[in-house]
Coordinates of C-alpha atoms in Angstrom, one line a residue:
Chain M
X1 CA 0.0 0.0 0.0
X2 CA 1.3 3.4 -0.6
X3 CA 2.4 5.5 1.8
X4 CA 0.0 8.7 0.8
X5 CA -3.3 6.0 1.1
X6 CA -1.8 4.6 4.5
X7 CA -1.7 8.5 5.3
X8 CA -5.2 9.2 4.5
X9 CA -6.7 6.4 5.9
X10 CA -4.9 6.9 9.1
X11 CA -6.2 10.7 9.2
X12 CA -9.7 9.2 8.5
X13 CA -9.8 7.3 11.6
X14 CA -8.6 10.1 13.4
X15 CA -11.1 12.4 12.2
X16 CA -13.9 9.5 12.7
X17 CA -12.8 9.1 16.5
X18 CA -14.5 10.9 19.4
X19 CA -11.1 11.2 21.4
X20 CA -7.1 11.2 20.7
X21 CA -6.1 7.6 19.7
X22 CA -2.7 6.1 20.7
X23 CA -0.5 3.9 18.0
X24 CA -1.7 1.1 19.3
X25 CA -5.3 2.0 18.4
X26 CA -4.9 3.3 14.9
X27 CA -3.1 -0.2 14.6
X28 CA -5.4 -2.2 15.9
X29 CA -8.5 -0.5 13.7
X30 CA -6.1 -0.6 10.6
X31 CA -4.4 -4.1 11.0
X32 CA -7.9 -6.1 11.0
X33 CA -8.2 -6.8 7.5
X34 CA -4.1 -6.5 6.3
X35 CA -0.9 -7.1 7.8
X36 CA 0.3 -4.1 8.7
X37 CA 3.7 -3.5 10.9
X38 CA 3.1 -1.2 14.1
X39 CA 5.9 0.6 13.8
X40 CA 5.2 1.8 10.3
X41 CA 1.7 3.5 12.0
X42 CA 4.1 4.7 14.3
X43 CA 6.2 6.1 11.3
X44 CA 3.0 7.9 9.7
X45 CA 1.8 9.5 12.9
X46 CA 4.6 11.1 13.8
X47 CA 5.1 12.4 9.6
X48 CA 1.5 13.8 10.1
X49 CA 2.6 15.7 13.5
X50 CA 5.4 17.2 11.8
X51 CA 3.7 18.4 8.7
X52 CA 1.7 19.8 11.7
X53 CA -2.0 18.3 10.2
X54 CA -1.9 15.8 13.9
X55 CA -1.0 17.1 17.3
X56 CA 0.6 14.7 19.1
X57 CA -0.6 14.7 23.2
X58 CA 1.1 12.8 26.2
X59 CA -1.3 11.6 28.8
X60 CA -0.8 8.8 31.0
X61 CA 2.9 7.8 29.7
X62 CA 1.1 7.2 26.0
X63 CA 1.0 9.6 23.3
X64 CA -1.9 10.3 22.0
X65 CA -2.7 11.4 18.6
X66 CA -5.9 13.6 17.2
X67 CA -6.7 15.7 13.9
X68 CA -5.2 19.7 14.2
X69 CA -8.4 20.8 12.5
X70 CA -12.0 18.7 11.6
X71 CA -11.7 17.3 8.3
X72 CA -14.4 20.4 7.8
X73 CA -12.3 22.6 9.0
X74 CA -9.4 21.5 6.9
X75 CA -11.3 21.3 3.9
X76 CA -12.6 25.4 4.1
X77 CA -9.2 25.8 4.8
X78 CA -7.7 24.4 1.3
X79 CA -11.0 25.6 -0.7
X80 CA -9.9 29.2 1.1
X81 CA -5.9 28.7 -0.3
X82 CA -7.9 27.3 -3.1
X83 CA -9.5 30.4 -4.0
X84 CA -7.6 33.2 -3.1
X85 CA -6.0 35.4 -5.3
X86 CA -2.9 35.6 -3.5
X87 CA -1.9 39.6 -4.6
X88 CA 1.3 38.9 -6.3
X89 CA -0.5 36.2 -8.7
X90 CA 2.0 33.6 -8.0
X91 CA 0.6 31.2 -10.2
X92 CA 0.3 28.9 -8.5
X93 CA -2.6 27.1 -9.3
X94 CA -4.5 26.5 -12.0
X95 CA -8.2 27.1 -12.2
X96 CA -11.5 25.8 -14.3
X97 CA -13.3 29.1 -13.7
X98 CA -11.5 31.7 -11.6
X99 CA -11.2 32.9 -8.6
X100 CA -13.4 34.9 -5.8
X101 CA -12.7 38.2 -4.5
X102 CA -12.1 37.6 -0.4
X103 CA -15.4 38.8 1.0
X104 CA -17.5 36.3 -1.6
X105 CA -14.8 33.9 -1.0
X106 CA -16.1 33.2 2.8
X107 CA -20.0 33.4 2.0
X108 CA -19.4 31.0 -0.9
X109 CA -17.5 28.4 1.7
X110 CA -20.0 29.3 4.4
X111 CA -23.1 28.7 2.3
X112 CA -21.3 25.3 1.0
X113 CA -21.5 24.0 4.4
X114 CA -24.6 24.7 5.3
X115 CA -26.0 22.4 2.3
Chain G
X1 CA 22.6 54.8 -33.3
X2 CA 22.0 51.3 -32.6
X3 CA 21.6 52.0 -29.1
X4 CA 19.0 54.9 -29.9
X5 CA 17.4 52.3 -32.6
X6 CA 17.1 49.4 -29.9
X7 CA 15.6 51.7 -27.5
X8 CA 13.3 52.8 -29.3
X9 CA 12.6 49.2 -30.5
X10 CA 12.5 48.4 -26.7
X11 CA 10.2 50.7 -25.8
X12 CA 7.6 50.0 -28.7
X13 CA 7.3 46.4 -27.5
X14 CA 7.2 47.6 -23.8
X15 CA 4.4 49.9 -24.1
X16 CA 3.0 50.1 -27.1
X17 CA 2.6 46.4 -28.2
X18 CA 1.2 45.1 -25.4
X19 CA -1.8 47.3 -25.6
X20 CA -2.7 46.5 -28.8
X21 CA -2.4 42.8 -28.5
X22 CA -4.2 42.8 -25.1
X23 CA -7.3 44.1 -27.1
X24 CA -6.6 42.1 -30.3
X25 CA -9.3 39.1 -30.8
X26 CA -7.6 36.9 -33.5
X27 CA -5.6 35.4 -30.7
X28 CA -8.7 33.6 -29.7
X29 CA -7.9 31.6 -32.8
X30 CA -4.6 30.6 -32.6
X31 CA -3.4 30.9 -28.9
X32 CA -0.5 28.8 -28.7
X33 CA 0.8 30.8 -30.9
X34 CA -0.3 33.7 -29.3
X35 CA 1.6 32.8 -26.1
X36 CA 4.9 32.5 -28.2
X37 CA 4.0 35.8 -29.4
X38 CA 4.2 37.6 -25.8
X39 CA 7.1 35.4 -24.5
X40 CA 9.3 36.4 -28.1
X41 CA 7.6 40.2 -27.1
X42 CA 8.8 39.9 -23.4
X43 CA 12.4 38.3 -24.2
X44 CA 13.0 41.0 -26.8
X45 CA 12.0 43.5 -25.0
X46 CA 14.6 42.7 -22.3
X47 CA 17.1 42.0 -24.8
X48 CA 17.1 45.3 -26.6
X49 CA 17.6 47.2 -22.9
X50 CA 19.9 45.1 -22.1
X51 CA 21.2 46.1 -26.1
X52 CA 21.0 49.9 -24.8
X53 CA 23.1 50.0 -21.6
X54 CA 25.8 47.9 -23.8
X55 CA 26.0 50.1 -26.7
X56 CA 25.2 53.5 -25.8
X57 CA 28.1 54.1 -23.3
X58 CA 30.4 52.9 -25.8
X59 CA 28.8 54.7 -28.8
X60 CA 28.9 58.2 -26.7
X61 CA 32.7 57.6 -25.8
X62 CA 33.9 55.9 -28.6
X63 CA 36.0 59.3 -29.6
X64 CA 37.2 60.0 -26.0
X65 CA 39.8 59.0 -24.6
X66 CA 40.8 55.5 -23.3
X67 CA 40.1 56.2 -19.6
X68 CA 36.6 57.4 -19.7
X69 CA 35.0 54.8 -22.7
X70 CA 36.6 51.8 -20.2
X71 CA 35.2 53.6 -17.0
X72 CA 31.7 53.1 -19.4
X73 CA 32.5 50.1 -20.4
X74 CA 32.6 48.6 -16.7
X75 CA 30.0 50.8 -16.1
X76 CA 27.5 49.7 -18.6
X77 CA 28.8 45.5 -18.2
X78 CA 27.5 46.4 -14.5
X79 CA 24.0 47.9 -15.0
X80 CA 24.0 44.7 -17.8
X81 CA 24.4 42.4 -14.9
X82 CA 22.4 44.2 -12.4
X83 CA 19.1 43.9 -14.9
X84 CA 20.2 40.0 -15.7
X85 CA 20.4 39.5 -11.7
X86 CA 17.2 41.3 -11.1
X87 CA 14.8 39.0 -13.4
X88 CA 16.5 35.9 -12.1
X89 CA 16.3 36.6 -8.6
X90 CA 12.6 37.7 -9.5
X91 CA 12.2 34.2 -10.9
X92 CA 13.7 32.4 -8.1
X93 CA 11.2 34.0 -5.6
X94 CA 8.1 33.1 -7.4
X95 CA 9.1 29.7 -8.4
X96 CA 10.0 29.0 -4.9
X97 CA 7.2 30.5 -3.3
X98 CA 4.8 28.7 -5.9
X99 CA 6.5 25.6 -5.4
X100 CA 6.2 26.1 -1.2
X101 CA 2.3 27.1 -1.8
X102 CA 2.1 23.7 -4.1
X103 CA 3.3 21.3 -2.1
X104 CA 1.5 22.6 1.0
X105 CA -2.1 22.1 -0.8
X106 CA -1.0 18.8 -2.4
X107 CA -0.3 17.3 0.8
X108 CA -3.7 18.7 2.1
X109 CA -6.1 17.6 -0.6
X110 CA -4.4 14.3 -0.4
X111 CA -5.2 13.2 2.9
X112 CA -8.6 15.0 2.5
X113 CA -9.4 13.0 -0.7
X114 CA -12.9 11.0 -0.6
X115 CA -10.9 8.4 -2.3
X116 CA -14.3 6.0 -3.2
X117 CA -15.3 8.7 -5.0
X118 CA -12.2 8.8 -7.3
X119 CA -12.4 5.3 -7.7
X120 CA -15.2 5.7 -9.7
X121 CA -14.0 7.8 -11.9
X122 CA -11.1 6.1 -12.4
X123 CA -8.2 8.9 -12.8
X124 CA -5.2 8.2 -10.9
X125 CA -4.0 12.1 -9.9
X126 CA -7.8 13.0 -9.0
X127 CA -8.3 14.4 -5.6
X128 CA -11.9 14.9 -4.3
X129 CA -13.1 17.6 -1.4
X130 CA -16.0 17.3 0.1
X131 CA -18.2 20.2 0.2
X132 CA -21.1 21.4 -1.8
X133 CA -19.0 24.6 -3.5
X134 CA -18.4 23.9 -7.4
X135 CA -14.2 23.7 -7.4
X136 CA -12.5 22.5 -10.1
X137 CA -8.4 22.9 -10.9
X138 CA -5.2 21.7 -10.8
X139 CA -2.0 21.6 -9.0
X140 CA 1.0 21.7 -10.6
X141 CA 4.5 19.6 -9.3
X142 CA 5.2 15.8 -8.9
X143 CA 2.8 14.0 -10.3
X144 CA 0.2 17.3 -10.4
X145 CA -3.0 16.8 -8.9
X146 CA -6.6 17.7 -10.2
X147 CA -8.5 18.5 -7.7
X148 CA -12.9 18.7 -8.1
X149 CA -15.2 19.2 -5.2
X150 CA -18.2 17.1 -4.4
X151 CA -20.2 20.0 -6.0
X152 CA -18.8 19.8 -9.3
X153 CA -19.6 16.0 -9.5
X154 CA -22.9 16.7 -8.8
X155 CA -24.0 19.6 -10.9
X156 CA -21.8 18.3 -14.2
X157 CA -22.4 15.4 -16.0
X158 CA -19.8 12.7 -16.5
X159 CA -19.2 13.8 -19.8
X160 CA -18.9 17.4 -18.5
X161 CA -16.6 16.2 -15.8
X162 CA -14.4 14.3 -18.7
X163 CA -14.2 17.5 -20.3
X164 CA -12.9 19.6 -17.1
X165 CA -10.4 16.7 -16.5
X166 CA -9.2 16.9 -19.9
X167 CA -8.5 20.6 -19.7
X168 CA -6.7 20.5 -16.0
X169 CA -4.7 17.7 -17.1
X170 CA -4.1 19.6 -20.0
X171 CA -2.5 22.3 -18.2
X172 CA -0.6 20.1 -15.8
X173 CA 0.9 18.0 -19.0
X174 CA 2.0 21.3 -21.0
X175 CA 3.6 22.7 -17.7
X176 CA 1.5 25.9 -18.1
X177 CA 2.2 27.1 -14.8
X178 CA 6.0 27.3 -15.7
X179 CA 4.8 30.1 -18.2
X180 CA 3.0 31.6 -15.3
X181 CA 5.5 32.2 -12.6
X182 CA 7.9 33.3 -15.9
X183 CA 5.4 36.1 -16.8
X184 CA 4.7 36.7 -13.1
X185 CA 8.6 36.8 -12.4
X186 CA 9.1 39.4 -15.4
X187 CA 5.9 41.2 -13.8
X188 CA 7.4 41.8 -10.5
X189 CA 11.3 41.8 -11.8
X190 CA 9.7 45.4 -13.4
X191 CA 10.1 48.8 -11.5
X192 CA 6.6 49.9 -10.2
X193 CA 6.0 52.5 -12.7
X194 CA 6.3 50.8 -15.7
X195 CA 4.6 47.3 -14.8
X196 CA 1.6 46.1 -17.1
X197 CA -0.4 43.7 -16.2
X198 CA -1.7 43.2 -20.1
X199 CA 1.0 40.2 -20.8
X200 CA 0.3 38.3 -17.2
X201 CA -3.7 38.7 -17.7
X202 CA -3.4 37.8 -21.7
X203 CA -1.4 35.1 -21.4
X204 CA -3.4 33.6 -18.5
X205 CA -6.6 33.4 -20.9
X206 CA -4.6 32.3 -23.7
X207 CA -3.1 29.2 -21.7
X208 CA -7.2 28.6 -20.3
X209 CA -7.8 28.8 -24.5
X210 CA -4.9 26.3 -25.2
X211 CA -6.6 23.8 -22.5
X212 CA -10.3 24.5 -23.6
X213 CA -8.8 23.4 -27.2
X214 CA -7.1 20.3 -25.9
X215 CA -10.2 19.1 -24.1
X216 CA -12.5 19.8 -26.8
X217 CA -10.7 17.6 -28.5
X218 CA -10.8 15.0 -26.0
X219 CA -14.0 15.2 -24.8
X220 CA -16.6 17.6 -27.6
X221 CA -16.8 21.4 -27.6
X222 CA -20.5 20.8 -26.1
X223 CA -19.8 19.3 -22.7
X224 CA -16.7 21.3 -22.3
X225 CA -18.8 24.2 -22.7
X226 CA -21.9 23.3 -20.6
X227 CA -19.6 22.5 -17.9
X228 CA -18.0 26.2 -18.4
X229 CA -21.6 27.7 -17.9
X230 CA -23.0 25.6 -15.1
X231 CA -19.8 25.9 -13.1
X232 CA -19.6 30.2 -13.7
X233 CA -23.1 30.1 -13.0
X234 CA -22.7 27.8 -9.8
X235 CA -19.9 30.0 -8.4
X236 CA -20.8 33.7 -7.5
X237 CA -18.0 35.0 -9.2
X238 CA -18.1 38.7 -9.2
X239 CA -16.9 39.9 -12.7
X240 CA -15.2 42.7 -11.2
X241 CA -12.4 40.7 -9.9
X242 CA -8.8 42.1 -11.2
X243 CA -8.3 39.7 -13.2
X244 CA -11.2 39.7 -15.3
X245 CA -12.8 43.2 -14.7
X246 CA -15.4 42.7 -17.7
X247 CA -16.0 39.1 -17.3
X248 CA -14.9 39.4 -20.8
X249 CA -12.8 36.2 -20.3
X250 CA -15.6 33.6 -19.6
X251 CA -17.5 35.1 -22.8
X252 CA -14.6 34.8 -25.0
X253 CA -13.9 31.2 -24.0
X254 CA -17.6 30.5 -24.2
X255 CA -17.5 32.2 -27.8
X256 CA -15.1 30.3 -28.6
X257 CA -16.6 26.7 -28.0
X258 CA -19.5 27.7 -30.4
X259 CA -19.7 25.9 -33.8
X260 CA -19.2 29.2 -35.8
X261 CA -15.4 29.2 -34.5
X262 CA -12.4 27.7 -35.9
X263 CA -9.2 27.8 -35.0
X264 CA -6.5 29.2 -37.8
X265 CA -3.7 27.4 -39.0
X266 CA -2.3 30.2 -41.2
X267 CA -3.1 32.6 -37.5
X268 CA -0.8 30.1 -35.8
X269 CA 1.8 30.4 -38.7
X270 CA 2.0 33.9 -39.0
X271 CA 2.3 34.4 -34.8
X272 CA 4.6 31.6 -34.6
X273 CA 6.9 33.3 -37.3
X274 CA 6.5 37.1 -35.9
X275 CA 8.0 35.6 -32.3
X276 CA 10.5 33.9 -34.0
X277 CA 11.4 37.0 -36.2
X278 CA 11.6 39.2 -33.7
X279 CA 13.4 37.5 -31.0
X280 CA 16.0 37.0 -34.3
X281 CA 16.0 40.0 -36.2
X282 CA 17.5 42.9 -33.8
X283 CA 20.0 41.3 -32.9
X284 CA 21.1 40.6 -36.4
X285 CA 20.4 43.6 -37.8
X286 CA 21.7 45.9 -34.9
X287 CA 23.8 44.4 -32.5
X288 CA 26.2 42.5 -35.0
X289 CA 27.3 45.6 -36.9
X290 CA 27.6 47.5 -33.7
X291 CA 29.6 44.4 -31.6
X292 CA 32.0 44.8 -34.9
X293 CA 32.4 48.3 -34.8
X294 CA 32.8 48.3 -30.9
X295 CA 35.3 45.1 -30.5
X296 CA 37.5 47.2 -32.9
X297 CA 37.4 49.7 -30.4
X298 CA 37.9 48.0 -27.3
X299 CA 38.9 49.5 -24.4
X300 CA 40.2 46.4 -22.3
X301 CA 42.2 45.5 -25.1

């Protein structure tokens, strides 16, 4: 499995769980169906903590891991970098339609949660 | 009077033909070529002032004396280097700040992708957010991502979703958004004053024409332009955004798709040649005969 996959469906889990999960729990829920090594969970977690998208907690000699945003929250957050001219058009992206100035930028997002 | 003659050169292409190929419409026909066009405009452009600080120093002193045309000399090889420096050290910054931006949101929309949903479709680099707002484009860099939001997979058809594919992936297989940060490097690399945004906004629509073509071949003009209309429509885009301040772009692409419009071989020819002619001709026809006359001279001989 690739590495980018394992990373996703490791954030899922974290997003689907009411409370920080340890290694040993994102192991367990991940290993039921595959053969999967716990220190490469181990690995993955600590990746995601430094690209800063998990915070890593210590409670009770365990670390505990849980999302930095909601998967909500992270998603507004790319459709925002998304959709924002930045003001030196760095070019960074391409787009289908355009962009939105700032101020219909966060109605548009806003309104597309509510649905 | 090769330095007055590739100034005056210079100048023209700075501020004169940019305006008039900003308005022009016949690049809607041919705009690959067109895109050649502004890059050969741009490039020449910076080539005949670089032509200027070389020769005119050494034209004004080529009769005095040895110690003032070499004191030119260095100083004219100095300013040279100092305009050279400027517009690569402009194109470091926005590649590198493009390429920070980049990796940042691939690494984002990748762990945020509904990947069941891409499964479907079948398209290896396809990223799905969830969320009701219409989003459709691309990120460039590794393996480039398109990225489309739950939205756009419900309002568009799968034909019409085949046909926005085709375009993003389109602009990730061409590179288009190295001619982006080149233009945008050249656009910042330019003292305040005398900045234009024509090239940067001209060439962006051109490179959205170039993709529109591509998937229209892939995919039909038809769906391609349905999607264009239900996703504009979907989006409250204000037409008063910089870019776009007459939401002229959307109707030209639009236009475009129609069955009344044809893409022009002898267009593409013609603007293809031009770029080529000019990035070729000054330098022949001034700056040889001048480099002759001045190497003769040469103060650091």
């Amino acid at each position: 499995m690739a590495l980018g996959d394992l990373e996703r469906e490791i954030m899922a889990r974290l997003w689907a769980a009411a409370e920080p999960l340890t290694v040993r729990q994102v192991h367990e829920a991940l290993s039921r169906d595959r053969d999967l090594a716990y220190t490469t969970v181990m690995t993955v977690l600590d990746r995601l903590a430094k690209k800063g998208v998990v915070v890593q907690q210590k409670a009770d000699r365990a670390y505990r891991y849980a999302p930095a945003q909601t998967r909500e929250e992270m998603t507004a957050s790319v459709m925002l970098d998304a959709l924002s001219a930045t003001p030196d058009q760095d070019a960074a992206l391409a787009y289908f339609v355009g962009q939105l100035p700032p101020d219909a930028l966060a109605a548009a997002i806003e309104a597309a949660r509510k649905k | 009077m090769t330095a007055f003659l590739l100034g005056a050169l210079g100048l023209l292409l700075s501020l004169v033909v940019p305006g008039i190929l900003a308005r022009a419409r016949w690049p809607d026909r041919a705009p690959a070529a067109a895109v050649l066009l502004w890059q050969a405009i741009t490039l020449t452009g910076v080539l005949c002032a670089l032509g200027v600080v070389l020769s005119a120093p050494e034209e004004l002193t080529r009769t005095s004396g040895r110690p003032i045309a070499t004191a030119a000399l260095i100083g004219a090889l100095l300013i040279a280097a100092s305009i050279v420096l400027r517009l690569l050290w402009s194109l470091y910054g926005v590649s590198k700040r493009s390429r920070a931006r980049r990796e940042k949101h691939r690494t984002l929309v990748d762990l945020l992708d509904r990947a069941e949903q891409r499964e479907e479709l079948g398209v290896e680099n396809l990223r799905v957010l969830q969320g009701a707002l219409p989003l459709a484009y691309c990120v460039a860099g590794g393996q480039g991502r398109v990225v489309l939001s739950d939205g756009v997979l419900r309002i568009l058809s799968r034909p019409e979703i085949d046909a926005v594919l085709a375009h993003e992936q389109t602009h990730l297989r061409h590179h288009h958004e190295l001619v982006m940060e080149s233009f945008t490097a050249f656009y910042r690399a330019v003292p305040r004053p005398l900045r234009s945004r024509a090239p940067l906004d001209a060439v962006h629509l051109l490179l959205e024409m170039v993709a529109d073509d591509a998937a229209s071949r892939v995919a039909g003009p038809a769906p391609l332009k349905a999607a264009l209309e239900r996703l504009t429509d979907a989006v409250p885009l204000t037409e008063d955004v910089a870019p776009d301040p007459k939401g002229d772009a959307r109707r030209r692409r639009l236009t475009r798709l129609g069955s009344s419009h044809h893409r022009s071989v002898a267009l593409d020819t013609v603007a293809a040649a031009a770029a080529l002619g000019l990035l070729v001709l000054p330098t022949v026809i001034l700056v040889v005969p001048w480099l002759h006359a001045a190497l003769d001279e040469w103060p650091l001989r």
